[in-house]
mmCIF file of C-alpha atoms in Angstrom:
data_model
loop_
_atom_site.group_PDB
_atom_site.id
_atom_site.type_symbol
_atom_site.label_atom_id
_atom_site.label_comp_id
_atom_site.label_asym_id
_atom_site.label_seq_id
_atom_site.Cartn_x
_atom_site.Cartn_y
_atom_site.Cartn_z
ATOM 1 C CA UNK A 35 5.479 10.872 -21.739
ATOM 2 C CA UNK A 36 4.542 10.500 -18.082
ATOM 3 C CA UNK A 37 2.077 13.013 -16.662
ATOM 4 C CA UNK A 38 4.550 14.151 -13.985
ATOM 5 C CA UNK A 39 8.329 13.969 -14.336
ATOM 6 C CA UNK A 40 10.643 14.258 -11.336
ATOM 7 C CA UNK A 41 14.328 13.402 -11.151
ATOM 8 C CA UNK A 42 14.723 10.656 -8.512
ATOM 9 C CA UNK A 43 18.227 11.759 -7.530
ATOM 10 C CA UNK A 44 19.824 11.175 -5.117
ATOM 11 C CA UNK A 45 20.725 14.826 -4.646
ATOM 12 C CA UNK A 46 23.488 15.586 -2.140
ATOM 13 C CA UNK A 47 24.189 19.140 -0.986
ATOM 14 C CA UNK A 48 26.217 20.601 1.888
ATOM 15 C CA UNK A 49 24.463 21.919 4.983
ATOM 16 C CA UNK A 50 23.419 25.542 4.622
ATOM 17 C CA UNK A 51 23.077 25.413 0.835
ATOM 18 C CA UNK A 52 19.945 26.335 -1.085
ATOM 19 C CA UNK A 53 18.213 23.267 -2.480
ATOM 20 C CA UNK A 54 16.165 23.373 -5.666
ATOM 21 C CA UNK A 55 13.762 20.540 -6.456
ATOM 22 C CA UNK A 56 11.736 20.487 -9.657
ATOM 23 C CA UNK A 57 8.929 18.745 -11.501
ATOM 24 C CA UNK A 58 7.508 19.107 -14.967
ATOM 25 C CA UNK A 59 4.077 18.024 -16.081
ATOM 26 C CA UNK A 60 2.181 17.558 -19.315
ATOM 27 C CA UNK A 61 -1.499 17.778 -18.282
ATOM 28 C CA UNK A 62 -2.678 21.376 -18.586
ATOM 29 C CA UNK A 63 -5.762 20.463 -16.517
ATOM 30 C CA UNK A 64 -3.664 20.348 -13.335
ATOM 31 C CA UNK A 65 -4.678 23.244 -11.102
ATOM 32 C CA UNK A 66 -3.463 22.226 -7.639
ATOM 33 C CA UNK A 67 0.181 21.662 -6.824
ATOM 34 C CA UNK A 68 1.670 20.101 -3.706
ATOM 35 C CA UNK A 69 5.007 19.178 -2.245
ATOM 36 C CA UNK A 70 5.249 16.343 0.261
ATOM 37 C CA UNK A 71 8.235 15.338 2.395
ATOM 38 C CA UNK A 72 8.603 11.691 3.307
ATOM 39 C CA UNK A 73 11.097 10.312 5.784
ATOM 40 C CA UNK A 74 12.092 6.675 5.515
ATOM 41 C CA UNK A 75 9.305 4.302 6.599
ATOM 42 C CA UNK A 76 6.922 7.200 7.434
ATOM 43 C CA UNK A 77 3.872 8.670 5.743
ATOM 44 C CA UNK A 78 4.207 11.691 3.434
ATOM 45 C CA UNK A 79 3.886 15.088 5.124
ATOM 46 C CA UNK A 80 2.270 17.964 3.242
ATOM 47 C CA UNK A 81 4.772 20.835 3.002
ATOM 48 C CA UNK A 82 3.271 23.203 0.479
ATOM 49 C CA UNK A 83 -0.087 23.513 -1.307
ATOM 50 C CA UNK A 84 -0.869 26.041 -4.000
ATOM 51 C CA UNK A 85 -3.409 26.502 -6.770
ATOM 52 C CA UNK A 86 -2.042 29.430 -8.715
ATOM 53 C CA UNK A 87 1.055 30.461 -10.599
ATOM 54 C CA UNK A 88 3.625 32.378 -8.631
ATOM 55 C CA UNK A 89 5.506 31.919 -5.386
ATOM 56 C CA UNK A 90 4.386 30.803 -1.959
ATOM 57 C CA UNK A 91 6.697 31.014 1.010
ATOM 58 C CA UNK A 92 6.569 29.211 4.364
ATOM 59 C CA UNK A 93 9.604 29.604 6.573
ATOM 60 C CA UNK A 94 12.640 28.171 4.792
ATOM 61 C CA UNK A 95 10.474 26.694 2.010
ATOM 62 C CA UNK A 96 9.349 28.437 -1.178
ATOM 63 C CA UNK A 97 7.090 26.787 -3.746
ATOM 64 C CA UNK A 98 7.044 28.169 -7.264
ATOM 65 C CA UNK A 99 4.524 27.344 -9.981
ATOM 66 C CA UNK A 100 4.850 28.323 -13.637
ATOM 67 C CA UNK A 101 1.753 27.071 -15.414
ATOM 68 C CA UNK A 102 2.829 28.469 -18.772
ATOM 69 C CA UNK A 103 5.936 26.272 -18.696
ATOM 70 C CA UNK A 104 4.244 23.417 -16.788
ATOM 71 C CA UNK A 105 7.041 23.554 -14.245
ATOM 72 C CA UNK A 106 7.012 23.616 -10.450
ATOM 73 C CA UNK A 107 9.839 24.039 -7.976
ATOM 74 C CA UNK A 108 10.516 23.789 -4.276
ATOM 75 C CA UNK A 109 13.366 25.776 -2.781
ATOM 76 C CA UNK A 110 14.800 25.042 0.657
ATOM 77 C CA UNK A 111 16.959 27.764 2.179
ATOM 78 C CA UNK A 112 19.611 27.170 4.847
ATOM 79 C CA UNK A 113 19.281 23.417 4.411
ATOM 80 C CA UNK A 114 19.711 21.241 7.489
ATOM 81 C CA UNK A 115 20.598 17.544 7.906
ATOM 82 C CA UNK A 116 17.034 17.074 9.170
ATOM 83 C CA UNK A 117 15.809 18.046 5.668
ATOM 84 C CA UNK A 118 17.250 14.776 4.344
ATOM 85 C CA UNK A 119 14.224 12.910 3.028
ATOM 86 C CA UNK A 120 12.379 12.083 -0.163
ATOM 87 C CA UNK A 121 10.442 15.012 -1.653
ATOM 88 C CA UNK A 122 7.389 14.185 -3.748
ATOM 89 C CA UNK A 123 5.698 16.666 -6.015
ATOM 90 C CA UNK A 124 1.993 16.043 -6.587
ATOM 91 C CA UNK A 125 -0.724 17.571 -8.738
ATOM 92 C CA UNK A 126 -4.469 17.445 -9.142
ATOM 93 C CA UNK A 127 -6.901 18.475 -11.872
ATOM 94 C CA UNK A 128 -9.628 19.222 -9.336
ATOM 95 C CA UNK A 129 -11.002 15.760 -8.680
ATOM 96 C CA UNK A 130 -9.968 13.582 -5.750
ATOM 97 C CA UNK A 131 -6.992 12.026 -7.560
ATOM 98 C CA UNK A 132 -3.525 13.391 -7.104
ATOM 99 C CA UNK A 133 -0.698 12.351 -9.386
ATOM 100 C CA UNK A 134 2.682 11.997 -7.706
ATOM 101 C CA UNK A 135 6.122 12.413 -9.183
ATOM 102 C CA UNK A 136 8.593 9.613 -8.495
ATOM 103 C CA UNK A 137 10.141 11.584 -5.623
ATOM 104 C CA UNK A 138 13.637 13.034 -5.236
ATOM 105 C CA UNK A 139 15.881 11.620 -2.509
ATOM 106 C CA UNK A 140 17.722 14.502 -0.852
ATOM 107 C CA UNK A 141 20.803 14.168 1.374
ATOM 108 C CA UNK A 142 22.070 17.177 3.308
ATOM 109 C CA UNK A 143 25.690 16.632 4.230
ATOM 110 C CA UNK A 144 26.812 17.991 7.665
ATOM 111 C CA UNK B 12 -4.893 19.325 14.420
ATOM 112 C CA UNK B 13 -3.980 17.710 11.094
ATOM 113 C CA UNK B 14 -3.576 14.177 12.382
ATOM 114 C CA UNK B 15 -4.583 10.976 10.679
ATOM 115 C CA UNK B 16 -4.034 7.874 12.793
ATOM 116 C CA UNK B 17 -3.559 4.322 11.559
ATOM 117 C CA UNK B 18 -3.491 0.995 13.347
ATOM 118 C CA UNK B 19 -1.673 -1.275 13.526
ATOM 119 C CA UNK B 20 1.780 0.148 12.754
ATOM 120 C CA UNK B 21 3.051 -3.254 11.672
ATOM 121 C CA UNK B 22 1.212 -6.366 10.546
ATOM 122 C CA UNK B 23 2.507 -9.787 9.563
ATOM 123 C CA UNK B 24 -0.021 -12.185 8.104
ATOM 124 C CA UNK B 25 -0.159 -15.463 6.272
ATOM 125 C CA UNK B 26 -1.804 -15.890 2.907
ATOM 126 C CA UNK B 27 -4.874 -17.549 4.439
ATOM 127 C CA UNK B 28 -5.442 -14.948 7.177
ATOM 128 C CA UNK B 29 -8.085 -12.250 7.361
ATOM 129 C CA UNK B 30 -7.041 -8.954 8.898
ATOM 130 C CA UNK B 31 -8.133 -5.323 8.882
ATOM 131 C CA UNK B 32 -6.324 -2.003 8.765
ATOM 132 C CA UNK B 33 -7.918 0.975 10.474
ATOM 133 C CA UNK B 34 -7.712 4.702 9.871
ATOM 134 C CA UNK B 35 -9.230 7.599 11.796
ATOM 135 C CA UNK B 36 -9.397 11.368 11.350
ATOM 136 C CA UNK B 37 -11.181 13.990 13.435
ATOM 137 C CA UNK B 38 -10.648 16.991 11.174
ATOM 138 C CA UNK B 39 -14.129 16.862 9.634
ATOM 139 C CA UNK B 40 -12.646 16.027 6.248
ATOM 140 C CA UNK B 41 -15.122 14.850 3.599
ATOM 141 C CA UNK B 42 -12.804 12.449 1.755
ATOM 142 C CA UNK B 43 -10.642 9.539 2.867
ATOM 143 C CA UNK B 44 -8.185 7.514 0.827
ATOM 144 C CA UNK B 45 -6.222 4.271 0.838
ATOM 145 C CA UNK B 46 -2.838 4.129 -0.881
ATOM 146 C CA UNK B 47 -0.275 1.384 -1.319
ATOM 147 C CA UNK B 48 3.406 2.280 -1.385
ATOM 148 C CA UNK B 49 6.284 0.022 -2.336
ATOM 149 C CA UNK B 50 9.884 0.859 -1.444
ATOM 150 C CA UNK B 51 11.343 3.794 -3.393
ATOM 151 C CA UNK B 52 8.078 4.325 -5.291
ATOM 152 C CA UNK B 53 5.411 7.006 -4.895
ATOM 153 C CA UNK B 54 2.077 6.124 -3.265
ATOM 154 C CA UNK B 55 -0.437 4.397 -5.544
ATOM 155 C CA UNK B 56 -4.096 5.236 -5.075
ATOM 156 C CA UNK B 57 -6.366 2.303 -4.232
ATOM 157 C CA UNK B 58 -9.726 3.710 -3.043
ATOM 158 C CA UNK B 59 -11.396 7.046 -2.350
ATOM 159 C CA UNK B 60 -14.433 7.632 -0.177
ATOM 160 C CA UNK B 61 -16.160 10.969 -0.461
ATOM 161 C CA UNK B 62 -18.946 11.747 2.025
ATOM 162 C CA UNK B 63 -18.782 8.093 3.111
ATOM 163 C CA UNK B 64 -19.464 6.763 -0.391
ATOM 164 C CA UNK B 65 -16.915 4.916 -2.508
ATOM 165 C CA UNK B 66 -16.106 7.320 -5.328
ATOM 166 C CA UNK B 67 -12.916 5.872 -6.804
ATOM 167 C CA UNK B 68 -11.776 2.253 -7.037
ATOM 168 C CA UNK B 69 -8.559 1.934 -8.969
ATOM 169 C CA UNK B 70 -9.294 -1.638 -10.109
ATOM 170 C CA UNK B 71 -7.827 -3.085 -6.945
ATOM 171 C CA UNK B 72 -8.064 -6.899 -6.536
ATOM 172 C CA UNK B 73 -11.065 -8.069 -4.527
ATOM 173 C CA UNK B 74 -8.807 -9.448 -1.796
ATOM 174 C CA UNK B 75 -8.728 -5.802 -0.642
ATOM 175 C CA UNK B 76 -12.121 -4.615 0.609
ATOM 176 C CA UNK B 77 -12.613 -1.055 1.867
ATOM 177 C CA UNK B 78 -15.262 0.069 4.324
ATOM 178 C CA UNK B 79 -16.232 3.508 5.595
ATOM 179 C CA UNK B 80 -18.405 3.047 8.728
ATOM 180 C CA UNK B 81 -18.710 6.806 9.309
ATOM 181 C CA UNK B 82 -17.132 10.088 8.276
ATOM 182 C CA UNK B 83 -14.188 9.671 10.657
ATOM 183 C CA UNK B 84 -13.299 6.018 10.106
ATOM 184 C CA UNK B 85 -11.935 4.029 7.192
ATOM 185 C CA UNK B 86 -11.098 0.335 7.201
ATOM 186 C CA UNK B 87 -9.305 -1.893 4.742
ATOM 187 C CA UNK B 88 -10.179 -5.573 5.046
ATOM 188 C CA UNK B 89 -7.553 -8.005 3.832
ATOM 189 C CA UNK B 90 -8.129 -11.615 2.810
ATOM 190 C CA UNK B 91 -6.048 -14.194 0.943
ATOM 191 C CA UNK B 92 -3.237 -11.753 0.240
ATOM 192 C CA UNK B 93 -0.134 -12.598 -1.761
ATOM 193 C CA UNK B 94 3.507 -11.927 -0.788
ATOM 194 C CA UNK B 95 3.649 -9.205 -3.465
ATOM 195 C CA UNK B 96 1.003 -7.304 -1.473
ATOM 196 C CA UNK B 97 3.629 -6.587 1.182
ATOM 197 C CA UNK B 98 3.966 -2.795 1.301
ATOM 198 C CA UNK B 99 3.299 0.338 3.334
ATOM 199 C CA UNK B 100 -0.445 1.045 3.355
ATOM 200 C CA UNK B 101 -1.243 4.696 3.782
ATOM 201 C CA UNK B 102 -4.484 6.375 4.703
ATOM 202 C CA UNK B 103 -5.134 10.029 3.893
ATOM 203 C CA UNK B 104 -7.947 12.513 4.311
ATOM 204 C CA UNK B 105 -8.831 15.833 2.740
ATOM 205 C CA UNK B 106 -11.456 18.513 2.606
ATOM 206 C CA UNK B 107 -10.015 20.578 -0.213
ATOM 207 C CA UNK B 108 -8.958 19.235 -3.591
ATOM 208 C CA UNK B 109 -5.387 17.995 -3.538
ATOM 209 C CA UNK B 110 -4.642 18.958 0.046
ATOM 210 C CA UNK B 111 -4.368 15.462 1.447
ATOM 211 C CA UNK B 112 -3.047 14.660 4.899
ATOM 212 C CA UNK B 113 -1.448 11.267 5.344
ATOM 213 C CA UNK B 114 -1.243 8.969 8.313
ATOM 214 C CA UNK B 115 1.976 7.212 9.341
ATOM 215 C CA UNK B 116 1.045 4.016 7.505
ATOM 216 C CA UNK B 117 0.799 0.336 8.301
ATOM 217 C CA UNK B 118 3.757 -1.758 7.234
ATOM 218 C CA UNK B 119 2.292 -5.038 5.996
ATOM 219 C CA UNK B 120 4.269 -8.225 5.454
ATOM 220 C CA UNK B 121 2.552 -11.203 3.831
ATOM 221 C CA UNK B 122 4.299 -14.521 4.363
#
């Protein structure tokens, strides 16, 4: 079992829909949870960073962490074509290593 | 300002060449990282410098040699690379655990 599991997609949704992206993990030592967005041929961009269970909201993005279920989610409201990218979940146990999921390719259809 | 800069943006080199990749951050971050990313794969950690000292080396071949001249700069020296080393090389920096900020990357092609 990999430490972090993420469905690679692709996931295609119509513009304006709510997008739900998810990751599961097996290492209970993970304390820090991140979501990165990566456009083609660019570096990853940090979208959300959290270190506790619960929800964190930033504009159209909501990150959700459920440590008891070892499950994290990213919700995108009112999705736009410009949200089309690869979304990488990432986690850390408190050292300088972060473990990435495989990334989910998202396509928002106009 | 959460900017990490990398030069060059693109690099083509032969297997006998020596070249260097450069990374710079002015956010006062304590840690800097090199990653390698192949197409449709997540970034793979290569090296971590924390307070200018090499703290993590993920058993990277010696043809890759990192250097941290000061707290704002990180270099990756390349020598005798193989075609399979062609990839996007990403630099990142952080102050807090996990909260890493990435640069735009250098796209390297080894002929």
